Short mmCIF file of C-alpha atoms in Angstrom, two decimals:
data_model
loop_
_atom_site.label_atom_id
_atom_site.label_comp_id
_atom_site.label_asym_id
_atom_site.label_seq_id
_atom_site.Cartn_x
_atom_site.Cartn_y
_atom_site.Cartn_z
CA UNK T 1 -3.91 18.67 13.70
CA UNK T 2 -3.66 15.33 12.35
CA UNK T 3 -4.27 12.39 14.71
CA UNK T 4 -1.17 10.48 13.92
CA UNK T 5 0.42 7.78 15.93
CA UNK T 6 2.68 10.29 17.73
CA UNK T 7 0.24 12.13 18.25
CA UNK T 8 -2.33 9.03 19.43
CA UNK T 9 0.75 8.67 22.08
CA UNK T 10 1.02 12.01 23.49
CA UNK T 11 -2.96 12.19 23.95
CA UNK T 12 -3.31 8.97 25.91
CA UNK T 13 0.01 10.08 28.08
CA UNK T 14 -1.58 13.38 28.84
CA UNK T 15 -4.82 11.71 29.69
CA UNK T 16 -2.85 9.30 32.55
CA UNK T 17 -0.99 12.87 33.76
CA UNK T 18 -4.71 14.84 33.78
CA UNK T 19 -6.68 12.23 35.71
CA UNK T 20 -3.92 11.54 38.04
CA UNK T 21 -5.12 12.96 41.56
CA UNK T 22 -1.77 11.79 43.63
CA UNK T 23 0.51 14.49 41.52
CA UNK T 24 0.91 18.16 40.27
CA UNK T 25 1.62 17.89 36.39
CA UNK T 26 3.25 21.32 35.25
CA UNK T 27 3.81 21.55 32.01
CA UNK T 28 8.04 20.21 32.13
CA UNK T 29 6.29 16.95 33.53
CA UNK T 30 4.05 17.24 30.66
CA UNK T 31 6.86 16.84 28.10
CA UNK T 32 8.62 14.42 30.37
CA UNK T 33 5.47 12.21 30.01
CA UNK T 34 5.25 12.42 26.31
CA UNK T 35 8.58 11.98 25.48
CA UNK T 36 9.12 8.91 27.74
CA UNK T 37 5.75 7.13 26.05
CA UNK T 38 7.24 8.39 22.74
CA UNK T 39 10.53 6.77 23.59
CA UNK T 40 8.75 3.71 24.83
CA UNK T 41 7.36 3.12 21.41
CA UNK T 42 10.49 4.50 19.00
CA UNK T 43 14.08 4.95 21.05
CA UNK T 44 15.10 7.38 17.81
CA UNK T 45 12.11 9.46 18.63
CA UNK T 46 13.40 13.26 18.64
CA UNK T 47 10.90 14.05 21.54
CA UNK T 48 8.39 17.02 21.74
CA UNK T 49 8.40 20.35 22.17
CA UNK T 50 6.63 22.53 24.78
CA UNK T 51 4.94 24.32 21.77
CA UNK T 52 3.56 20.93 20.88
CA UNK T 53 2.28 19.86 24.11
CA UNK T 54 0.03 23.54 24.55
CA UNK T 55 -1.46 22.59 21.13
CA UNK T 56 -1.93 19.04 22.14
CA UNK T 57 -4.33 20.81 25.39
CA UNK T 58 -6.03 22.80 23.08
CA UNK T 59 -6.90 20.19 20.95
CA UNK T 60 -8.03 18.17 23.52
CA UNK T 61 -10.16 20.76 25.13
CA UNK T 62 -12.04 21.65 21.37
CA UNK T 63 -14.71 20.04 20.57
CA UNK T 64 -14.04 18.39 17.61
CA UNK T 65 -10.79 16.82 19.60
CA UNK T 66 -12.32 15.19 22.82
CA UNK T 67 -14.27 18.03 24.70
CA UNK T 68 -11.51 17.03 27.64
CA UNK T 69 -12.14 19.24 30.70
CA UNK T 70 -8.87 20.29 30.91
CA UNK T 71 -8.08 23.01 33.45
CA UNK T 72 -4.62 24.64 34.81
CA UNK T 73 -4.55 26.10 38.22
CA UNK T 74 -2.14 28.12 39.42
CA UNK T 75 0.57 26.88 41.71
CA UNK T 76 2.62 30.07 43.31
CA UNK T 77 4.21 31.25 39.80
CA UNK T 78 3.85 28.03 38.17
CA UNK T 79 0.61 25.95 36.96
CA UNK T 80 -0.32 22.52 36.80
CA UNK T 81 -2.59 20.66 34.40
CA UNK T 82 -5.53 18.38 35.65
CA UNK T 83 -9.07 17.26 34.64
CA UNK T 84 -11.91 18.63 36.81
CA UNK T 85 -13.48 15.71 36.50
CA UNK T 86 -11.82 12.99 37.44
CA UNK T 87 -13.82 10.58 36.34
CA UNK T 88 -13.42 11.87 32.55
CA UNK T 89 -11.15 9.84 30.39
CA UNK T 90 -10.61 10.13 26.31
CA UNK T 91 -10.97 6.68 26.30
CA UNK T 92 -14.38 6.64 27.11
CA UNK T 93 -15.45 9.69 25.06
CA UNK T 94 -17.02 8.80 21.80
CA UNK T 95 -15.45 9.78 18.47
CA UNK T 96 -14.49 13.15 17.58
CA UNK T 97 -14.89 14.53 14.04
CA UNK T 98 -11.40 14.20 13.25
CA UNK T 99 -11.47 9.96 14.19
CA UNK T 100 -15.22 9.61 12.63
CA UNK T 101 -13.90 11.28 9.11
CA UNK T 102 -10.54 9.06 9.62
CA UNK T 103 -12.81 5.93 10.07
CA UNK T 104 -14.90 6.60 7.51
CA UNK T 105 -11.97 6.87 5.06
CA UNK T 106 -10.96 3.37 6.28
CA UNK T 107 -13.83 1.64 5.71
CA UNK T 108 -14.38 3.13 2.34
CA UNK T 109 -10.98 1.22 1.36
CA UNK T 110 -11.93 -1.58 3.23
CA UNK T 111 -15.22 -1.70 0.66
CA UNK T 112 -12.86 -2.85 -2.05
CA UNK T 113 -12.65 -6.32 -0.45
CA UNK T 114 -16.54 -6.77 -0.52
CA UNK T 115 -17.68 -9.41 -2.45
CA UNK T 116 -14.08 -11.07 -2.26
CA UNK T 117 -13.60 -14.68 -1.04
CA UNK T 118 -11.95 -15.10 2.43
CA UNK T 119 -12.74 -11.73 2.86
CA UNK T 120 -16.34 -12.14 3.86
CA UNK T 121 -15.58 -10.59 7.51
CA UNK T 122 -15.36 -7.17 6.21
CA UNK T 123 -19.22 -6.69 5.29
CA UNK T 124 -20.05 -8.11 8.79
CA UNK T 125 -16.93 -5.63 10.09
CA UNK T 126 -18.46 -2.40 8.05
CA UNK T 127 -21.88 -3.23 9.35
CA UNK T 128 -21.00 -2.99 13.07
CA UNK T 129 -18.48 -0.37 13.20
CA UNK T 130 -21.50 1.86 11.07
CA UNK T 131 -23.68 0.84 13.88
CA UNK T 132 -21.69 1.60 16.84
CA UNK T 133 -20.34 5.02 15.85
CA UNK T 134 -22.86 5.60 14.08
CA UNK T 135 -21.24 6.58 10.95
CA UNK T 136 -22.71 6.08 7.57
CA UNK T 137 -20.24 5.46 4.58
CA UNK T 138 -21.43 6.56 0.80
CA UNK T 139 -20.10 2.85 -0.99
CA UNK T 140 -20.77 5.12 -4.53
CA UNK T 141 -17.41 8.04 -3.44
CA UNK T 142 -15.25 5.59 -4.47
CA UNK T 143 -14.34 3.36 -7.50
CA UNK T 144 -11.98 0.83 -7.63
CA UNK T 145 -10.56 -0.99 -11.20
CA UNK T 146 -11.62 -4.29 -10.01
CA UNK T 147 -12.53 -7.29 -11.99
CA UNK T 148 -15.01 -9.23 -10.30
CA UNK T 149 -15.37 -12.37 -12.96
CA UNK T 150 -11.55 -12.79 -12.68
CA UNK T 151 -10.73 -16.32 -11.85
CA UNK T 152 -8.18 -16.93 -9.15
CA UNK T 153 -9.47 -14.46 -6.88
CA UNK T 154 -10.71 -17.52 -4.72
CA UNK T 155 -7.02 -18.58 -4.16
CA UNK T 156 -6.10 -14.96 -2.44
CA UNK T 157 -7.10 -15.64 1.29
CA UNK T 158 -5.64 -19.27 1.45
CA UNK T 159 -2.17 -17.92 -0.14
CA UNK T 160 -2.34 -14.60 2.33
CA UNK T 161 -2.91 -16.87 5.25
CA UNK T 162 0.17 -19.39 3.85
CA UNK T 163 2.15 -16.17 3.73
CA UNK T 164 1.56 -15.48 7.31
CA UNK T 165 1.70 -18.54 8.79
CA UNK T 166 4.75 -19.30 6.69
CA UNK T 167 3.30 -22.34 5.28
CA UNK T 168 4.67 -24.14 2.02
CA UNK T 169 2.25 -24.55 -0.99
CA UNK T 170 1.89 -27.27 -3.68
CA UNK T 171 0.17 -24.91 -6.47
CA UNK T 172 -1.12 -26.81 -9.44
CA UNK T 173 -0.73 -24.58 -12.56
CA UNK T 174 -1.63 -24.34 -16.43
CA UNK T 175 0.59 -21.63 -17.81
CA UNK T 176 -1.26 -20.26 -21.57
CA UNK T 177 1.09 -21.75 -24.10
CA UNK T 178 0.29 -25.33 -22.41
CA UNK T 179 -2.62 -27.94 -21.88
CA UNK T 180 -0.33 -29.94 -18.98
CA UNK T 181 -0.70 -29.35 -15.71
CA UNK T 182 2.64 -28.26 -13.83
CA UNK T 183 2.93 -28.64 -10.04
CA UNK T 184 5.42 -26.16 -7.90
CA UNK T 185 6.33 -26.35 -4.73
CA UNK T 186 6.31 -22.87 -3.49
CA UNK T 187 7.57 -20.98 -0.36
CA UNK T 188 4.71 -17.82 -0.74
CA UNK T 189 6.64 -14.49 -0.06
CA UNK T 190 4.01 -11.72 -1.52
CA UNK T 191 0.86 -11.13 -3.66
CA UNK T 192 0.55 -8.18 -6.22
CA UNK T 193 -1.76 -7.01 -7.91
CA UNK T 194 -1.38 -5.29 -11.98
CA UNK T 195 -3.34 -4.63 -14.46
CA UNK T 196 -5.85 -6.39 -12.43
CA UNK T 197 -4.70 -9.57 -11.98
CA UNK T 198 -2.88 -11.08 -9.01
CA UNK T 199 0.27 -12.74 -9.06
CA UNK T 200 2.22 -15.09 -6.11
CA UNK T 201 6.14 -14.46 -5.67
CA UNK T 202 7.51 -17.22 -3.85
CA UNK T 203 10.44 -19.48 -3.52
CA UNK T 204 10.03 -22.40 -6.35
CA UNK T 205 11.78 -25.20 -4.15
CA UNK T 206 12.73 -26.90 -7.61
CA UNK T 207 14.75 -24.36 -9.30
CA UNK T 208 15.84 -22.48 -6.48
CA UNK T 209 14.51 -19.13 -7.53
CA UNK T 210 11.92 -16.85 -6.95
CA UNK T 211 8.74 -17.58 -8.92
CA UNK T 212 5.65 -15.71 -10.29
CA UNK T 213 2.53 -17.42 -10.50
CA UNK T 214 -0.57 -15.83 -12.21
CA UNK T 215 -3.12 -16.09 -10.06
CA UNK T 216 -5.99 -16.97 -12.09
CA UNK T 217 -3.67 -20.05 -14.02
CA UNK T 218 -4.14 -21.44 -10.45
CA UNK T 219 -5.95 -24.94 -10.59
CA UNK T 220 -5.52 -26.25 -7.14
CA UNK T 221 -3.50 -25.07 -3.74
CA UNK T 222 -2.70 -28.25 -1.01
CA UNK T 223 -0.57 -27.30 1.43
CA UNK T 224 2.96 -28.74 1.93
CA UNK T 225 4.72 -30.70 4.80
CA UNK T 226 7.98 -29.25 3.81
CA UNK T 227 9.80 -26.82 6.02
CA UNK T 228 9.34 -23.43 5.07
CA UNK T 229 12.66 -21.31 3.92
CA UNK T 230 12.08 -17.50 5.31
CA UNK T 231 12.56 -15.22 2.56
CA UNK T 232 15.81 -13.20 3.87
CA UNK T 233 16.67 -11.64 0.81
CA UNK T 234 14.38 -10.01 -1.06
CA UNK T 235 12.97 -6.84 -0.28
CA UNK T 236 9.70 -6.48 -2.14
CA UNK T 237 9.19 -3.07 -0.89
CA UNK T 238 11.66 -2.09 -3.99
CA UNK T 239 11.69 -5.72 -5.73
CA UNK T 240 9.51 -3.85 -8.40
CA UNK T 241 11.39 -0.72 -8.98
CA UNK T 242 13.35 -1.17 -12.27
CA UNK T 243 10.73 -2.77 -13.98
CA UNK T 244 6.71 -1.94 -15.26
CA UNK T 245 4.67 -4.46 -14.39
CA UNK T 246 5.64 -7.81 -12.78
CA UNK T 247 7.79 -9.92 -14.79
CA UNK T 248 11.44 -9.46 -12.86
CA UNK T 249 15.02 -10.54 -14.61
CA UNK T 250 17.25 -10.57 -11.33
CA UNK T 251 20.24 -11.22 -14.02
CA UNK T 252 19.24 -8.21 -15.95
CA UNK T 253 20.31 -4.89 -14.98
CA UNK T 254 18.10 -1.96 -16.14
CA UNK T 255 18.99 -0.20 -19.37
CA UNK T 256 18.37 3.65 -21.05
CA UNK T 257 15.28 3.93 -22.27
CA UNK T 258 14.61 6.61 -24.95
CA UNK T 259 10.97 7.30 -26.34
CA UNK T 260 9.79 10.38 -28.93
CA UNK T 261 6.58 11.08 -28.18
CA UNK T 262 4.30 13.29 -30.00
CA UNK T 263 3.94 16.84 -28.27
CA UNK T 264 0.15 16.57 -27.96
CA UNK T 265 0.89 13.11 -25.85
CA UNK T 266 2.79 15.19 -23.14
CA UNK T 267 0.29 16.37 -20.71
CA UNK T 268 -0.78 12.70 -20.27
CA UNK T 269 2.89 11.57 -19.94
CA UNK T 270 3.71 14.11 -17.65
CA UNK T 271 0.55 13.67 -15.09
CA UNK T 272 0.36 9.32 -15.70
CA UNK T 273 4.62 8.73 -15.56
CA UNK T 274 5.63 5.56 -17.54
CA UNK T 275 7.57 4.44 -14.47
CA UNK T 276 9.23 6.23 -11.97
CA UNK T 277 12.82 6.89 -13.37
CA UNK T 278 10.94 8.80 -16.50
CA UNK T 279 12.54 12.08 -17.61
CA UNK T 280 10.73 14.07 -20.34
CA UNK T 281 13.43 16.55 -22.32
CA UNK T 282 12.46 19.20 -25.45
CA UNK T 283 14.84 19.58 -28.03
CA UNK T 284 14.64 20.95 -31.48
CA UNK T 285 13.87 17.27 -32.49
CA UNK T 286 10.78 17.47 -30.14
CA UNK T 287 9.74 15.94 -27.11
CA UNK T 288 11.76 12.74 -25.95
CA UNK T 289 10.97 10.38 -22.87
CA UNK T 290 14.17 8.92 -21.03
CA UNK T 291 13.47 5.63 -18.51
CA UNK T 292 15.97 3.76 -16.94
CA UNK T 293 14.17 0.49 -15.99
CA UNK T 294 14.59 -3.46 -17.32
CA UNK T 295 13.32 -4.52 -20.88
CA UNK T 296 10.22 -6.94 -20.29
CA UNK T 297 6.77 -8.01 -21.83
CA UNK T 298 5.23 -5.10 -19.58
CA UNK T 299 7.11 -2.48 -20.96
CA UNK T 300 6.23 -3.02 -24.60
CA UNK T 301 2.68 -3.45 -23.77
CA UNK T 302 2.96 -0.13 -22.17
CA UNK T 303 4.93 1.56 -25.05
CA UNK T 304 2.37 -0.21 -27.96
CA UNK T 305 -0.78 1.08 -25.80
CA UNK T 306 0.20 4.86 -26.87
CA UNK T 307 -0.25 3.83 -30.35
CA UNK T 308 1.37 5.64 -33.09
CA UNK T 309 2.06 8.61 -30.78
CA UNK T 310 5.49 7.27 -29.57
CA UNK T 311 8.56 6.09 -31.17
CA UNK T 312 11.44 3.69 -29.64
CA UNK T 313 14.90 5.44 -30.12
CA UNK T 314 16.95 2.77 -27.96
CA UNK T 315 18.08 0.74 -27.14
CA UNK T 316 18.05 -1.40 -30.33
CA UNK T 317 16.85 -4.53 -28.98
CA UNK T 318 13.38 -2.89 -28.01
CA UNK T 319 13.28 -1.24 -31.02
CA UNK T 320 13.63 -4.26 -32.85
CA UNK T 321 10.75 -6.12 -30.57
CA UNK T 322 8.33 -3.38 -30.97
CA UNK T 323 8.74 -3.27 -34.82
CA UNK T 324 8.26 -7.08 -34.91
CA UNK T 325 4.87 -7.03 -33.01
CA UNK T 326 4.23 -4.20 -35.02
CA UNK T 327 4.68 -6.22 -38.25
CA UNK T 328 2.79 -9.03 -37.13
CA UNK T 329 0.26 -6.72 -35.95
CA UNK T 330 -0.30 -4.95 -39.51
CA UNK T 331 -0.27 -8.48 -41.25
CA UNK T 332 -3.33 -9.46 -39.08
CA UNK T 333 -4.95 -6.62 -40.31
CA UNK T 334 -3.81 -7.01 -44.07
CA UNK T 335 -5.27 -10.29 -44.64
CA UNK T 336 -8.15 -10.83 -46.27
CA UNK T 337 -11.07 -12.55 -43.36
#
C-alpha cells in the first residue's frame, strides 16, 4: 500500500480512535473518523470505504507498516478496535520500511542541489536525517545532467527567495549580441531550467510584458523598492505547452508541424517525443512526424540536432529557416581555413 497523503490521514485518525480509552471504536466509527479528517483536509474528498479501513489495520499491524498492537474485542455481536497498549502511538514508532525507502528516494533528489549556492542547507539536512534514521543513501544511483561551471547558478537562491517573498528585482544584464549593460526592473514569477541553463520569467515593469532572462547573462541582482504586481494571469503550470524549450510568443498561436523522418530514426522518436502534441503516421511515402506547437529558436535546434535524418515538410516558413542555417552551415564548412 502506498503511504500517500490520504492515506498519512487515515493512519494518524485511526491512531487517535485506537489509543482512545474513554470510547468503543467499531468499525462504522472507524470510517466516520477517517472520512471526517479526510474532509477536514479536502471537502471534495469521496470518503473511504470499509474495505479500505480493514486494510488500513492490517497494514498497521505488519511489520513493515508500524508493528501497531492493534486488537478487536468482541462486543455482544459487534467488535471494537483498540491498542493494548495504550501507551503505543505511530508517532513515536520509528520508520517503517515503506517511509525509510520513501525517504531515501527524497534525499537522493535532494542530492542534486549539493554543491549549489543558497542551497548549502541540504548537505547539513542529508547528514542529519542519515543519522537519525539511520539510513544510508548511495549518492552514485543517481545522475543528474547538471552543469556545475555554469555561471548564474549563484543568482538562483536570491531570485527563489524574491519569488517568495514577492520582492521586485533590478537585474543587470548583457544579452550575447551586445557589450552594454541593460538594467530591468523585474517582478520574478518562475525559474526553469532547459538544456541546462536557468532562465527568470517575470514581469519587465518597462514594457509591460513578461520577460525571460538567461540566467547566466546575469551581472548583478539589487533588490527594488517598487511595489510588487502579483502575477494573476499566467499559469506556468501550462505556460510552456505549445512550445520546445523556453522562448514563448504570447501573440503567436501554434502551427502544424510536419517532419519525414528516416525509418531507422523511429524507435528514438517514438520513446524521446519531440514535444508532447507529436503524432508519428506511416504512409507509402514513409514515416512522417506531425507537432502542433509554436515556431521558435528551440524548435529548429531540436529539428537540426537529428541531422540529415529528418526533413521539414511545413509549414514553409520553417522550412525556409532550416534551409538557411543549413546553407550557412555548409558554407562554413566549404571554405578553405
Amino acid at each position: 500500500m502506498s503511504t500517500n497523503k490520504n492515506a498519512t490521514i487515515r493512519y494518524q485518525a485511526l491512531d487517535r480512535c485506537f489509543r482512545n480509552p474513554g470510547r468503543k471504536y467499531y468499525i462504522e466509527d472507524l470510517i466516520d473518523a477517517c472520512n471526517d479528517a479526510l474532509l477536514d483536509v479536502d471537502p471534495k474528498s469521496s470518503g473511504v470505504k470499509r474495505r479500505q479501513i480493514y486494510e488500513d489495520i492490517k497494514f498497521m499491524q505488519d511489520s513493515k507498516g508500524f508493528d501497531a498492537p492493534v486488537e478487536s474485542f468482541k462486543d455482544g455481536r459487534k467488535a471494537f478496535y483498540r491498542y493494548t497498549d495504550m501507551n503505543f502511538s505511530i508517532n513515536s514508532q520509528p520508520l517503517n520500511e515503506q517511509e525509510a525507502q520513501q525517504l531515501k528516494e527524497s534525499l537522493l533528489t535532494l542530492s542534486r542541489f549539493k554543491g549549489m549556492p543558497q542551497f548549502d542547507w541540504v548537505e547539513e539536512l542529508t547528514a542529519r536525517l542519515e543519522h537519525t534514521f539511520n539510513l544510508k543513501t548511495d549518492d552514485n544511483i543517481l545522475s543528474f545532467e547538471e552543469n556545475p561551471f555554469l555561471t548564474g547558478r549563484e543568482y538562483i537562491g536570491n531570485i527563489y527567495n524574491a519569488i517568495v517573498s514577492k520582492k521586485v528585482l533590478l537585474i543587470t544584464y548583457k544579452p550575447f549580441k551586445t557589450d552594454r549593460e541593460l538594467l530591468f526592473e523585474i517582478h520574478p514569477y518562475h525559474l526553469k531550467q532547459y538544456n541546462n541553463r536557468w532562465f527568470l520569467f517575470g514581469l519587465n515593469n518597462e514594457y509591460g510584458s513578461i520577460t525571460n532572462l538567461a540566467l547566466d547573462r546575469i551581472q548583478k541582482i539589487n533588490e527594488s523598492k517598487t511595489k510588487y504586481i502579483t502575477n494573476t494571469k499566467i499559469d506556468f503550470s501550462d505556460y510552456f505547452d505549445d512550445v520546445i524549450g523556453v522562448s514563448v510568443d504570447e501573440a503567436q498561436e501554434p502551427q502544424k508541424v510536419v517532419l519525414k523522418a528516416d525509418d531507422d530514426l523511429l524507435p528514438y522518436i517514438t520513446s524521446k517525443p519531440m514535444h508532447g502534441s507529436q503524432k508519428i503516421k506511416k504512409d507509402e511515402e514513409g514515416t512522417r512526424i506531425e507537432l502542433k506547437l509554436q515556431l521558435n529558436y528551440e524548435l529548429e535546434s531540436t529539428i537540426l540536432s537529428f541531422g540529415e535524418k529528418i526533413e521539414v515538410a511545413e509549414p514553409e516558413a520553417l522550412r525556409a529557416a532550416i534551409t538557411n542555417r543549413i546553407k550557412v552551415l555548409n558554407l562554413k564548412y566549404t571554405t578553405c581555413v
